[in-house]
Coordinates of C-alpha atoms in Angstrom, one line a residue:
Chain A
M4 CA -0.1 -0.5 0.1
L5 CA 1.5 3.8 -0.7
Y6 CA -0.5 5.9 1.7
F7 CA -0.1 9.6 1.6
I8 CA 0.5 11.5 5.0
G9 CA -0.1 14.0 5.1
L10 CA 1.5 15.9 8.3
G11 CA -0.5 19.3 9.1
L12 CA 1.3 22.8 9.2
A13 CA 3.7 23.6 11.8
D14 CA 5.9 20.5 13.4
E15 CA 5.9 17.2 13.8
K16 CA 3.6 16.6 16.3
D17 CA 0.6 17.7 13.5
I18 CA 0.6 14.3 11.6
S19 CA -2.3 12.8 13.2
V20 CA -2.4 9.6 16.1
K21 CA -3.1 7.7 12.4
G22 CA -0.7 8.6 9.7
L23 CA 2.2 8.1 13.2
E24 CA 1.2 5.1 13.9
I25 CA 1.4 3.8 9.8
V26 CA 5.1 5.9 9.5
K27 CA 6.4 3.7 12.8
K28 CA 5.0 0.7 10.7
A29 CA 6.1 1.7 7.0
E30 CA 9.3 0.0 4.9
R31 CA 10.1 3.5 3.7
V32 CA 8.8 6.4 4.6
Y33 CA 9.7 10.0 1.9
L34 CA 9.3 12.7 2.4
E35 CA 8.3 15.6 0.0
A36 CA 10.3 18.3 0.4
Y37 CA 10.0 21.4 -1.8
T38 CA 6.0 22.2 -2.3
A39 CA 5.9 23.4 1.1
I40 CA 8.2 22.7 4.1
L41 CA 7.1 21.8 8.1
L42 CA 8.5 24.1 10.5
V43 CA 11.0 21.6 12.0
E44 CA 14.1 20.3 10.2
K45 CA 14.5 16.6 8.9
D46 CA 15.9 15.3 11.4
A47 CA 13.6 16.1 14.6
L48 CA 11.1 14.0 12.7
E49 CA 13.5 11.2 12.6
S50 CA 13.8 10.9 16.2
F51 CA 9.9 11.4 16.8
Y52 CA 9.6 8.8 14.7
G53 CA 12.4 6.8 16.2
R54 CA 13.4 6.0 11.6
S55 CA 15.3 7.2 8.9
V56 CA 13.3 9.6 6.8
I57 CA 14.1 9.4 3.1
I58 CA 13.8 13.3 1.4
A59 CA 12.1 12.9 -1.9
D60 CA 13.1 16.7 -3.8
R61 CA 11.1 17.1 -7.0
E62 CA 13.4 15.3 -9.6
M63 CA 12.6 12.0 -7.8
V64 CA 8.7 12.8 -6.9
E65 CA 8.8 13.4 -10.5
S66 CA 12.1 11.5 -12.5
S67 CA 12.4 8.4 -10.3
S68 CA 8.6 7.4 -9.2
D69 CA 9.9 3.9 -9.7
S70 CA 12.2 3.7 -6.3
I71 CA 9.1 5.4 -4.8
L72 CA 6.7 2.6 -6.1
A73 CA 9.3 -0.2 -6.0
D74 CA 7.1 -2.9 -4.1
A75 CA 4.6 -0.8 -2.6
D76 CA 1.9 -3.8 -3.9
K77 CA 3.4 -5.8 -1.4
V78 CA 5.4 -4.0 1.7
D79 CA 3.5 -0.1 2.9
V80 CA 5.6 3.0 1.9
A81 CA 4.6 6.6 2.9
F82 CA 4.5 9.6 1.3
L83 CA 4.6 12.1 3.6
V84 CA 3.9 15.7 2.2
V85 CA 3.4 18.7 4.1
G86 CA 0.0 20.3 4.6
D87 CA -2.7 17.8 3.0
P88 CA -1.6 15.7 0.5
F89 CA -3.7 17.1 -2.3
S90 CA -2.4 21.0 -2.2
A91 CA -0.3 20.1 -5.6
T92 CA -1.0 18.3 -8.4
T93 CA 2.3 16.7 -8.3
H94 CA 0.4 14.2 -6.0
T95 CA -1.6 13.8 -8.0
D96 CA 0.2 12.6 -10.4
L97 CA 2.2 10.2 -8.5
L98 CA -1.0 8.4 -7.3
L99 CA -2.2 7.9 -10.5
R100 CA 1.1 6.0 -11.4
A101 CA 0.4 4.1 -8.6
R102 CA -2.9 3.1 -9.7
Q103 CA -1.8 2.5 -13.4
S104 CA 1.4 0.3 -12.2
T105 CA 1.5 -3.4 -12.8
P106 CA 0.4 -4.9 -10.9
T107 CA -1.8 -2.0 -9.5
I108 CA -0.8 -0.8 -5.8
P109 CA -3.0 0.6 -3.8
V110 CA -3.4 3.7 -2.7
R111 CA -5.2 5.5 0.4
T112 CA -5.0 8.9 1.6
L113 CA -4.9 10.5 5.5
P114 CA -6.6 14.1 5.2
A115 CA -4.4 16.5 7.5
A116 CA -4.2 20.8 8.0
S117 CA -3.7 22.3 5.2
I118 CA -3.2 26.2 4.8
L119 CA -6.3 26.5 2.6
T120 CA -8.0 25.7 5.7
G121 CA -6.0 27.2 8.2
V122 CA -5.8 31.0 7.3
G123 CA -8.8 30.6 8.8
C124 CA -7.0 32.1 11.9
T125 CA -7.2 35.2 10.3
G126 CA -11.3 35.4 11.4
L127 CA -12.4 35.4 7.3
S128 CA -15.0 33.3 6.6
L129 CA -13.4 30.2 4.8
Y130 CA -16.8 30.7 2.7
N131 CA -16.4 33.8 1.4
F132 CA -13.0 32.3 -0.4
G133 CA -12.7 32.5 -4.1
Q134 CA -10.0 30.7 -6.1
T135 CA -6.1 30.3 -4.4
V136 CA -3.0 31.4 -6.3
S137 CA 0.2 31.6 -5.9
M138 CA 3.0 34.6 -6.2
V139 CA 6.5 32.9 -7.6
F140 CA 9.4 35.4 -7.3
F141 CA 9.2 38.6 -10.0
T142 CA 13.1 38.1 -11.0
D143 CA 14.3 41.6 -13.4
N144 CA 13.8 39.5 -16.4
W145 CA 10.5 37.1 -15.8
R146 CA 7.7 38.8 -14.0
P147 CA 4.6 36.0 -14.6
M148 CA 1.4 37.5 -13.6
S149 CA -1.3 35.6 -14.4
F150 CA -2.3 34.9 -11.0
Y151 CA -4.0 38.6 -11.3
D152 CA -6.9 37.9 -13.3
R153 CA -7.7 35.3 -11.4
V154 CA -7.7 37.7 -8.1
A155 CA -10.0 40.4 -10.3
E156 CA -12.5 37.5 -10.8
N157 CA -12.9 37.0 -7.2
T158 CA -12.6 40.6 -6.0
K159 CA -15.2 41.1 -8.7
L160 CA -17.6 39.5 -6.5
G161 CA -16.5 40.5 -3.2
L162 CA -14.3 37.3 -2.2
H163 CA -11.5 37.0 -0.3
T164 CA -7.8 35.9 -2.2
L165 CA -5.5 33.6 -0.7
V166 CA -2.3 33.7 -2.3
L167 CA 0.4 31.6 -1.6
L168 CA 4.1 32.6 -1.8
D169 CA 6.9 30.7 -3.5
I170 CA 9.2 28.8 -1.9
K171 CA 12.8 28.2 -3.8
V172 CA 14.1 24.9 -1.8
K173 CA 17.4 22.8 -3.7
E174 CA 17.4 25.3 -6.4
P175 CA 20.4 25.2 -9.3
D176 CA 22.9 28.0 -9.0
L177 CA 23.0 29.1 -12.5
A178 CA 26.5 30.3 -12.7
Q179 CA 27.8 27.8 -11.1
L180 CA 25.8 25.4 -12.9
A181 CA 27.7 27.1 -15.9
R182 CA 31.2 26.5 -15.2
G183 CA 30.1 23.2 -14.9
R184 CA 29.5 22.8 -11.4
V185 CA 25.9 21.8 -9.2
V186 CA 25.5 24.1 -6.3
Y187 CA 22.4 25.0 -5.0
E188 CA 21.8 28.1 -3.7
K189 CA 20.0 28.5 -0.5
P190 CA 16.4 28.4 0.0
R191 CA 14.7 30.7 0.3
F192 CA 11.4 31.7 0.9
M193 CA 8.9 34.8 -0.2
S194 CA 7.9 37.0 3.1
V195 CA 4.3 38.6 3.3
A196 CA 6.1 41.6 2.6
Q197 CA 7.9 41.2 -0.3
C198 CA 4.4 39.3 -2.3
A199 CA 2.3 42.6 -1.4
Q200 CA 5.3 44.8 -3.2
Q201 CA 4.4 42.4 -5.9
L202 CA 1.0 42.8 -5.4
V203 CA 1.3 46.5 -5.9
E204 CA 3.9 46.4 -8.8
T205 CA 1.3 43.9 -10.9
E206 CA -1.9 46.6 -9.9
E207 CA 1.1 49.1 -11.5
E208 CA 0.9 47.7 -14.6
K209 CA -2.2 46.1 -14.8
G210 CA -4.3 49.0 -13.7
Q211 CA -8.0 47.0 -13.1
G212 CA -7.7 48.6 -9.1
V213 CA -7.7 45.1 -7.7
C214 CA -4.3 45.4 -5.0
G215 CA -3.1 48.2 -4.8
R216 CA -1.4 50.1 -2.5
E217 CA -4.6 51.2 -0.5
F218 CA -5.8 47.7 -0.9
I219 CA -6.4 45.6 2.6
A220 CA -4.9 42.1 3.4
V221 CA -4.1 39.5 5.7
G222 CA -0.7 38.4 6.0
V223 CA 0.4 34.9 7.9
A224 CA 3.1 32.8 9.4
R225 CA 4.1 29.8 10.6
V226 CA 0.0 29.4 10.9
G227 CA -0.3 26.1 13.5
A228 CA 2.9 27.3 15.2
E229 CA 3.3 28.3 18.5
D230 CA 5.0 31.4 17.6
Q231 CA 1.7 31.5 14.5
A232 CA 1.4 35.9 13.7
I233 CA -1.1 37.5 11.8
V234 CA -0.9 41.3 10.8
A235 CA -3.6 42.9 8.8
G236 CA -3.2 46.4 6.6
T237 CA -3.1 47.8 3.6
L238 CA -0.5 46.2 1.1
G239 CA 1.6 49.3 1.5
E240 CA 1.6 48.9 5.3
L241 CA 2.0 45.0 5.3
S242 CA 5.1 45.6 2.6
E243 CA 6.9 47.1 5.0
V244 CA 6.1 44.4 7.7
D245 CA 8.4 41.9 8.8
M246 CA 7.3 38.9 10.2
G247 CA 9.9 36.4 11.2
R248 CA 10.7 32.8 9.9
P249 CA 8.9 31.1 6.9
L250 CA 6.4 30.1 5.8
H251 CA 4.3 33.2 5.4
S252 CA 0.9 33.2 3.3
L253 CA -1.2 36.6 2.9
V254 CA -4.7 36.8 2.1
L255 CA -6.9 39.6 0.1
V256 CA -9.8 41.2 1.6
G257 CA -12.9 41.1 -0.6
S258 CA -16.1 43.0 -0.1
R259 CA -18.7 40.7 0.7
T260 CA -17.7 40.8 4.3
H261 CA -19.8 40.9 7.5
D262 CA -18.8 42.6 10.7
L263 CA -17.6 39.7 12.4
E264 CA -15.0 39.1 9.9
R265 CA -14.2 42.4 10.4
E266 CA -13.8 42.9 14.0
F267 CA -11.9 39.7 14.0
V268 CA -9.3 41.0 10.9
R269 CA -9.1 44.7 13.2
E270 CA -7.6 42.9 16.2
Y271 CA -4.6 42.1 14.3
A272 CA -4.5 46.4 12.7
V273 CA -0.7 46.9 12.2
N274 CA -2.2 50.6 12.6
R275 CA -5.9 50.5 13.8
E276 CA -7.4 53.7 11.8
T277 CA -5.1 53.9 8.9
F278 CA -7.3 50.3 8.7
D279 CA -10.5 51.5 9.8
K280 CA -9.6 54.2 7.0
A281 CA -9.1 52.2 4.4
W282 CA -12.0 49.7 5.0
D283 CA -14.2 52.3 5.1
A284 CA -13.4 53.8 1.5
Q285 CA -12.7 50.7 0.5
F286 CA -15.4 48.2 1.5
G287 CA -17.6 51.1 2.8
A288 CA -18.5 52.0 6.5
A289 CA -19.5 49.7 9.0
E290 CA -23.4 49.5 9.7
K291 CA -24.1 51.2 13.2
A292 CA -26.6 48.9 15.1
Chain B
M9 CA -6.0 28.7 27.3
L10 CA -8.7 27.3 25.3
Y11 CA -7.7 25.3 23.1
F12 CA -9.8 24.8 19.8
I13 CA -8.7 21.3 18.5
G14 CA -10.1 20.1 15.1
L15 CA -10.0 16.4 14.9
G16 CA -10.3 16.2 11.4
L17 CA -13.0 14.0 9.4
A18 CA -12.9 10.3 10.2
D19 CA -12.5 8.5 13.8
E20 CA -10.6 8.7 17.3
K21 CA -7.8 8.7 15.6
D22 CA -7.5 11.9 13.3
I23 CA -6.6 14.1 15.9
S24 CA -3.2 15.3 15.9
V25 CA -0.5 13.8 18.0
K26 CA 0.0 17.8 20.0
G27 CA -4.3 17.3 19.5
L28 CA -4.3 14.9 22.1
E29 CA -1.5 15.4 23.9
I30 CA -3.8 18.3 25.2
V31 CA -7.1 16.6 25.6
K32 CA -5.5 14.0 28.0
K33 CA -4.5 17.0 30.4
A34 CA -7.5 19.6 29.9
E35 CA -9.2 20.0 32.7
R36 CA -12.1 20.2 30.8
V37 CA -13.0 18.9 27.2
Y38 CA -16.3 19.6 25.1
L39 CA -16.8 18.0 21.7
E40 CA -19.1 20.4 19.1
A41 CA -21.7 18.5 18.2
Y42 CA -23.9 20.3 15.4
T43 CA -22.4 21.4 12.0
A44 CA -20.4 17.7 11.8
I45 CA -20.3 14.7 12.8
L46 CA -17.3 11.6 13.5
L47 CA -17.9 8.6 12.5
V48 CA -17.5 7.0 15.4
E49 CA -19.5 7.8 18.7
K50 CA -19.0 9.5 22.2
D51 CA -18.0 6.8 23.4
A52 CA -14.9 5.6 20.9
L53 CA -13.2 9.3 21.5
E54 CA -14.2 8.8 25.4
S55 CA -12.4 5.5 25.4
F56 CA -9.3 6.4 23.3
Y57 CA -9.0 9.7 25.3
G58 CA -9.2 7.5 28.4
R59 CA -11.4 10.8 29.9
S60 CA -15.2 11.7 29.4
V61 CA -16.0 14.6 27.3
I62 CA -19.0 17.1 27.4
I63 CA -21.4 16.9 24.0
A64 CA -21.8 20.6 23.4
D65 CA -24.2 21.5 21.3
R66 CA -26.2 24.8 19.7
E67 CA -27.6 26.0 22.4
M68 CA -24.9 25.2 24.6
V69 CA -22.1 27.2 23.0
E70 CA -24.9 29.8 21.6
S71 CA -26.0 30.5 24.8
S72 CA -24.4 29.3 27.1
S73 CA -20.7 29.5 26.3
D74 CA -20.1 30.8 30.3
S75 CA -20.3 27.3 31.2
I76 CA -17.6 26.8 28.9
L77 CA -15.3 29.6 29.2
A78 CA -14.5 29.7 33.5
D79 CA -11.7 29.3 34.7
A80 CA -10.7 29.1 31.2
D81 CA -8.0 31.8 32.0
K82 CA -6.6 29.7 34.9
V83 CA -7.3 26.1 33.3
D84 CA -6.8 24.3 30.3
V85 CA -10.2 23.4 28.3
A86 CA -10.1 21.7 25.1
F87 CA -12.4 22.3 22.7
L88 CA -13.2 20.3 19.7
V89 CA -14.6 20.5 16.2
V90 CA -14.6 18.2 13.5
G91 CA -13.0 18.8 10.6
D92 CA -11.3 22.8 11.0
P93 CA -12.1 24.3 13.8
F94 CA -12.8 27.9 11.6
S95 CA -15.2 25.4 8.9
A96 CA -17.9 27.1 11.4
T97 CA -18.7 31.7 12.6
T98 CA -20.2 29.7 14.8
H99 CA -16.5 29.4 16.3
T100 CA -14.9 32.4 16.0
D101 CA -17.7 33.4 17.8
L102 CA -16.7 31.9 20.9
L103 CA -13.7 32.9 20.3
L104 CA -14.0 36.7 19.9
R105 CA -15.9 35.9 23.9
A106 CA -12.9 34.1 25.2
R107 CA -10.8 37.0 24.3
Q108 CA -13.3 40.1 25.6
S109 CA -13.6 37.7 28.7
T110 CA -12.7 40.1 31.7
P111 CA -9.6 38.5 32.3
T112 CA -8.9 37.6 29.0
I113 CA -9.1 34.0 28.2
P114 CA -5.4 33.3 26.3
V115 CA -6.8 30.9 22.6
R116 CA -4.5 28.8 20.3
T117 CA -6.3 26.8 17.2
L118 CA -4.7 23.7 16.0
P119 CA -5.9 23.0 12.7
A120 CA -6.4 19.7 11.5
A121 CA -7.9 17.8 8.0
S122 CA -11.4 19.3 6.7
I123 CA -13.5 18.5 3.8
L124 CA -12.5 21.9 1.9
T125 CA -10.0 20.3 1.4
G126 CA -10.0 16.5 1.8
V127 CA -12.1 16.8 -1.3
G128 CA -8.9 17.0 -3.4
C129 CA -9.7 12.8 -2.8
T130 CA -11.5 13.2 -5.6
G131 CA -8.5 14.6 -7.9
L132 CA -10.1 17.9 -8.9
S133 CA -7.7 20.4 -8.4
L134 CA -7.8 22.2 -5.2
Y135 CA -6.7 25.9 -7.0
N136 CA -9.8 25.0 -9.8
F137 CA -12.3 25.9 -6.7
G138 CA -14.0 29.0 -5.9
Q139 CA -17.0 29.8 -3.3
T140 CA -18.1 26.6 -1.2
V141 CA -21.6 26.6 -0.1
S142 CA -23.9 24.6 2.2
M143 CA -27.5 22.8 1.1
V144 CA -30.0 22.5 3.5
F145 CA -32.3 20.1 3.5
F146 CA -36.0 21.1 1.6
T147 CA -39.0 21.0 2.5
D148 CA -42.8 21.6 1.5
N149 CA -42.7 25.2 2.4
W150 CA -39.3 26.2 2.9
R151 CA -36.4 25.8 -0.2
P152 CA -33.7 27.8 0.2
M153 CA -32.1 28.4 -2.9
S154 CA -29.7 31.4 -2.4
F155 CA -27.0 28.7 -2.8
Y156 CA -28.2 29.2 -6.8
D157 CA -26.2 32.5 -7.5
R158 CA -22.7 31.4 -5.4
V159 CA -22.8 28.8 -7.6
A160 CA -23.4 30.4 -10.9
E161 CA -21.0 32.8 -9.8
N162 CA -18.9 30.2 -10.0
T163 CA -19.8 27.8 -13.0
K164 CA -19.5 31.3 -15.2
L165 CA -15.9 31.1 -14.0
G166 CA -15.3 27.5 -14.6
L167 CA -15.0 26.5 -10.8
H168 CA -15.9 23.7 -9.2
T169 CA -18.2 23.9 -6.0
L170 CA -18.5 22.2 -2.6
V171 CA -21.2 21.5 -1.4
L172 CA -22.1 21.1 1.9
L173 CA -24.9 18.8 3.0
D174 CA -27.1 19.4 5.5
I175 CA -26.7 17.9 9.4
K176 CA -29.7 17.9 11.9
V177 CA -28.8 17.1 15.4
K178 CA -31.0 17.2 18.2
E179 CA -33.8 19.0 16.0
P180 CA -37.2 19.6 18.1
D181 CA -39.9 17.0 16.9
L182 CA -42.7 20.4 16.4
A183 CA -45.6 18.1 16.4
Q184 CA -44.6 16.9 19.7
L185 CA -43.6 20.5 20.7
A186 CA -46.8 21.9 20.0
R187 CA -48.5 19.5 22.4
G188 CA -45.7 20.8 25.3
R189 CA -43.1 17.9 25.1
V190 CA -39.7 18.3 24.0
V191 CA -39.1 15.6 22.0
Y192 CA -35.8 15.3 19.5
E193 CA -35.8 13.9 16.1
K194 CA -33.9 10.7 14.8
P195 CA -30.3 12.7 13.4
R196 CA -30.7 13.2 9.5
F197 CA -28.1 13.6 6.6
M198 CA -28.3 14.7 3.5
S199 CA -27.6 12.2 1.5
V200 CA -25.6 12.6 -2.4
A201 CA -28.9 11.6 -3.4
Q202 CA -30.9 14.2 -2.3
C203 CA -28.9 16.8 -3.1
A204 CA -28.2 15.9 -6.3
Q205 CA -32.2 15.5 -6.3
Q206 CA -32.0 19.0 -4.7
L207 CA -29.7 21.3 -7.4
V208 CA -31.7 19.6 -10.3
E209 CA -34.9 21.0 -8.5
T210 CA -33.2 24.5 -8.1
E211 CA -32.2 24.1 -12.0
E212 CA -35.9 23.8 -12.9
E213 CA -36.9 27.1 -11.2
K214 CA -34.6 28.5 -11.5
G215 CA -33.6 28.0 -14.8
Q216 CA -29.7 29.9 -15.7
G217 CA -28.5 26.3 -16.6
V218 CA -26.1 25.7 -13.7
C219 CA -26.9 22.8 -12.1
G220 CA -29.7 20.4 -14.2
R221 CA -29.4 16.8 -14.9
E222 CA -27.1 16.2 -17.5
F223 CA -24.3 18.3 -15.2
I224 CA -21.0 16.7 -14.1
A225 CA -21.1 15.9 -9.9
V226 CA -18.4 14.0 -7.7
G227 CA -20.0 12.8 -4.7
V228 CA -18.0 11.7 -1.7
A229 CA -18.8 10.4 1.1
R230 CA -17.0 9.7 4.3
V231 CA -13.6 11.3 2.8
G232 CA -10.3 10.0 4.8
A233 CA -12.3 6.9 5.9
E234 CA -11.4 3.3 5.3
D235 CA -14.6 3.2 3.8
Q236 CA -14.2 6.8 1.3
A237 CA -16.5 6.2 -1.5
I238 CA -16.3 8.5 -4.3
V239 CA -18.9 8.2 -7.1
A240 CA -19.3 11.0 -10.5
G241 CA -21.5 11.2 -12.9
T242 CA -24.3 13.9 -14.0
L243 CA -26.7 14.6 -11.1
G244 CA -29.8 13.0 -13.2
E245 CA -27.1 9.7 -11.8
L246 CA -26.1 11.0 -9.1
S247 CA -28.6 11.4 -7.8
E248 CA -29.8 7.4 -7.7
V249 CA -26.8 6.8 -5.9
D250 CA -27.2 5.2 -3.0
M251 CA -23.2 5.9 -1.2
G252 CA -24.2 4.7 2.2
R253 CA -23.6 5.7 5.6
P254 CA -22.9 9.9 6.1
L255 CA -21.3 12.3 5.6
H256 CA -21.5 13.0 2.2
S257 CA -20.9 15.9 0.3
L258 CA -20.7 16.7 -3.7
V259 CA -18.9 18.9 -6.3
L260 CA -19.9 20.7 -9.1
V261 CA -17.5 20.1 -11.6
G262 CA -16.5 23.5 -13.4
S263 CA -15.0 23.8 -17.0
R264 CA -12.0 25.2 -15.9
T265 CA -10.6 21.1 -15.6
H266 CA -7.2 19.6 -17.4
D267 CA -7.3 16.9 -18.6
L268 CA -5.5 15.3 -15.3
E269 CA -9.0 16.1 -13.6
R270 CA -10.6 14.2 -16.5
E271 CA -8.6 11.4 -16.0
F272 CA -8.8 11.2 -12.6
V273 CA -13.0 12.3 -12.0
R274 CA -13.4 9.2 -14.9
E275 CA -12.0 6.1 -12.5
Y276 CA -15.1 6.8 -10.3
A277 CA -17.8 7.2 -13.0
V278 CA -21.5 5.4 -12.4
N279 CA -20.9 4.5 -16.3
R280 CA -18.0 5.6 -18.0
E281 CA -20.0 6.1 -21.4
T282 CA -22.7 8.8 -19.9
F283 CA -19.9 10.2 -18.2
D284 CA -17.7 11.1 -21.6
K285 CA -20.7 12.1 -23.8
A286 CA -22.0 14.2 -20.6
W287 CA -18.2 15.7 -20.1
D288 CA -17.8 16.0 -23.9
A289 CA -21.2 18.1 -23.8
Q290 CA -20.6 20.6 -20.6
F291 CA -17.2 21.3 -21.7
G292 CA -15.6 20.2 -24.6
A293 CA -14.1 17.0 -26.2
A294 CA -11.1 16.2 -25.0
E295 CA -8.0 17.1 -26.8
K296 CA -6.3 14.5 -28.5
A297 CA -2.5 14.5 -28.1

């Protein structure tokens, strides 16, 4: 059996009791480590599980899946995924390959906490979220802005948009590669500030009034961890905020909010005065009871 | 400290290791039992936790929250929620009340698996979902259809819609109530078949071409459990399907799908021939490589 086991968001103890039982008994344990990361190192996992864990990088999952699937029709293999196993389509692909193997490999999935629902910690109603988008690191010559149209669709309907932020793990250093050496860059994780800045830049280029400096957003960091942080403000304010170590995400607030959402989010405002002003300007003043 | 602890979706072992540690040590343990249910009984939880659990029904959470919050500034209280703690706004409200208590009650939330992401087991990409809606039991004189406009918004953008199905736990029997006796009805859970039927009826009344008999949908039952079930087909087909015991949910498929989603969903078709025909008619034929 091939088990896809969600690890949740923060640390080694966010795995479910059921998932832990399977990990302890499985023949091999892989950890998918390129679409998201836990807030603890591999060592912490290994000592908690009492066994060794094989890091599965993008190349292994996409090109060498045979080694992951080997014998999984006879023995148990655990494939650990940070967050919920179905957040990334890569894993859907691995699952399909297992199913189509000869002999067929039975598959089971254990859902877990995901940022897609964990973001409810902001107090924004999960019913009011539209489609989720991703923000990648802009470079001088690569500034992919296709997310903007999705955000515009959500905004037009008054819905919130969860923006998932880029992570770069095990990226080859291109300068070194040109000299024939494979050296990996230090891992990088996009911050709320950088995301806010890129949203503002995108708005300047696209100009449909979707994510300019005055728009209200909420930044979250390390959701589910003890040092979870939440900050609300305009994108201008958030582009200067320091939310500490990864992982970060951002929510663009839509207009279809009720007073309870506003009240909850306001607790996290960088500055309540500018928050109230920006909120009233964007969504209209709160109704007085 | 007041802990909101997600229990995940299926049984007593879907709680996180961290959540279980807190439950074992908390002074009092409440189980929210009206927005969703686990697939096991309270007894199973109690024997797994090794302690007693207080069922918190709607009335207790909405009107008698003082008893839940009592002393929580000094001792640990665990409030258990099936799925992820933020799926329902009722809990947001309880959280706000804790925060506004004098003295303030510190609050911590432990995210967990939710149907909002667990539904990824269908193979439909979570990035392609629009807003989530709820379907309630229609009666002769109460047929609330406001969800239809939300579905139409999603459909227009080509997005999938997750439909969460009504559950009735501890509803007073109105006929008995009229005679002055408080008797509760047997718990009821909406099935995929009934939801599909109500969608078709709503379409007949509204007529915008959003959820008629020929529309493709996917029904899921007991997501995350060993007997998890998934069935795909037209709403006409699904309105006759029996997916067994609760909980059920349904996804209306949007047009913005890629071939991998189609391939995955097709595995679950009630009838592959009618599925292919309906899919081609609704979304256009798959591109041939």
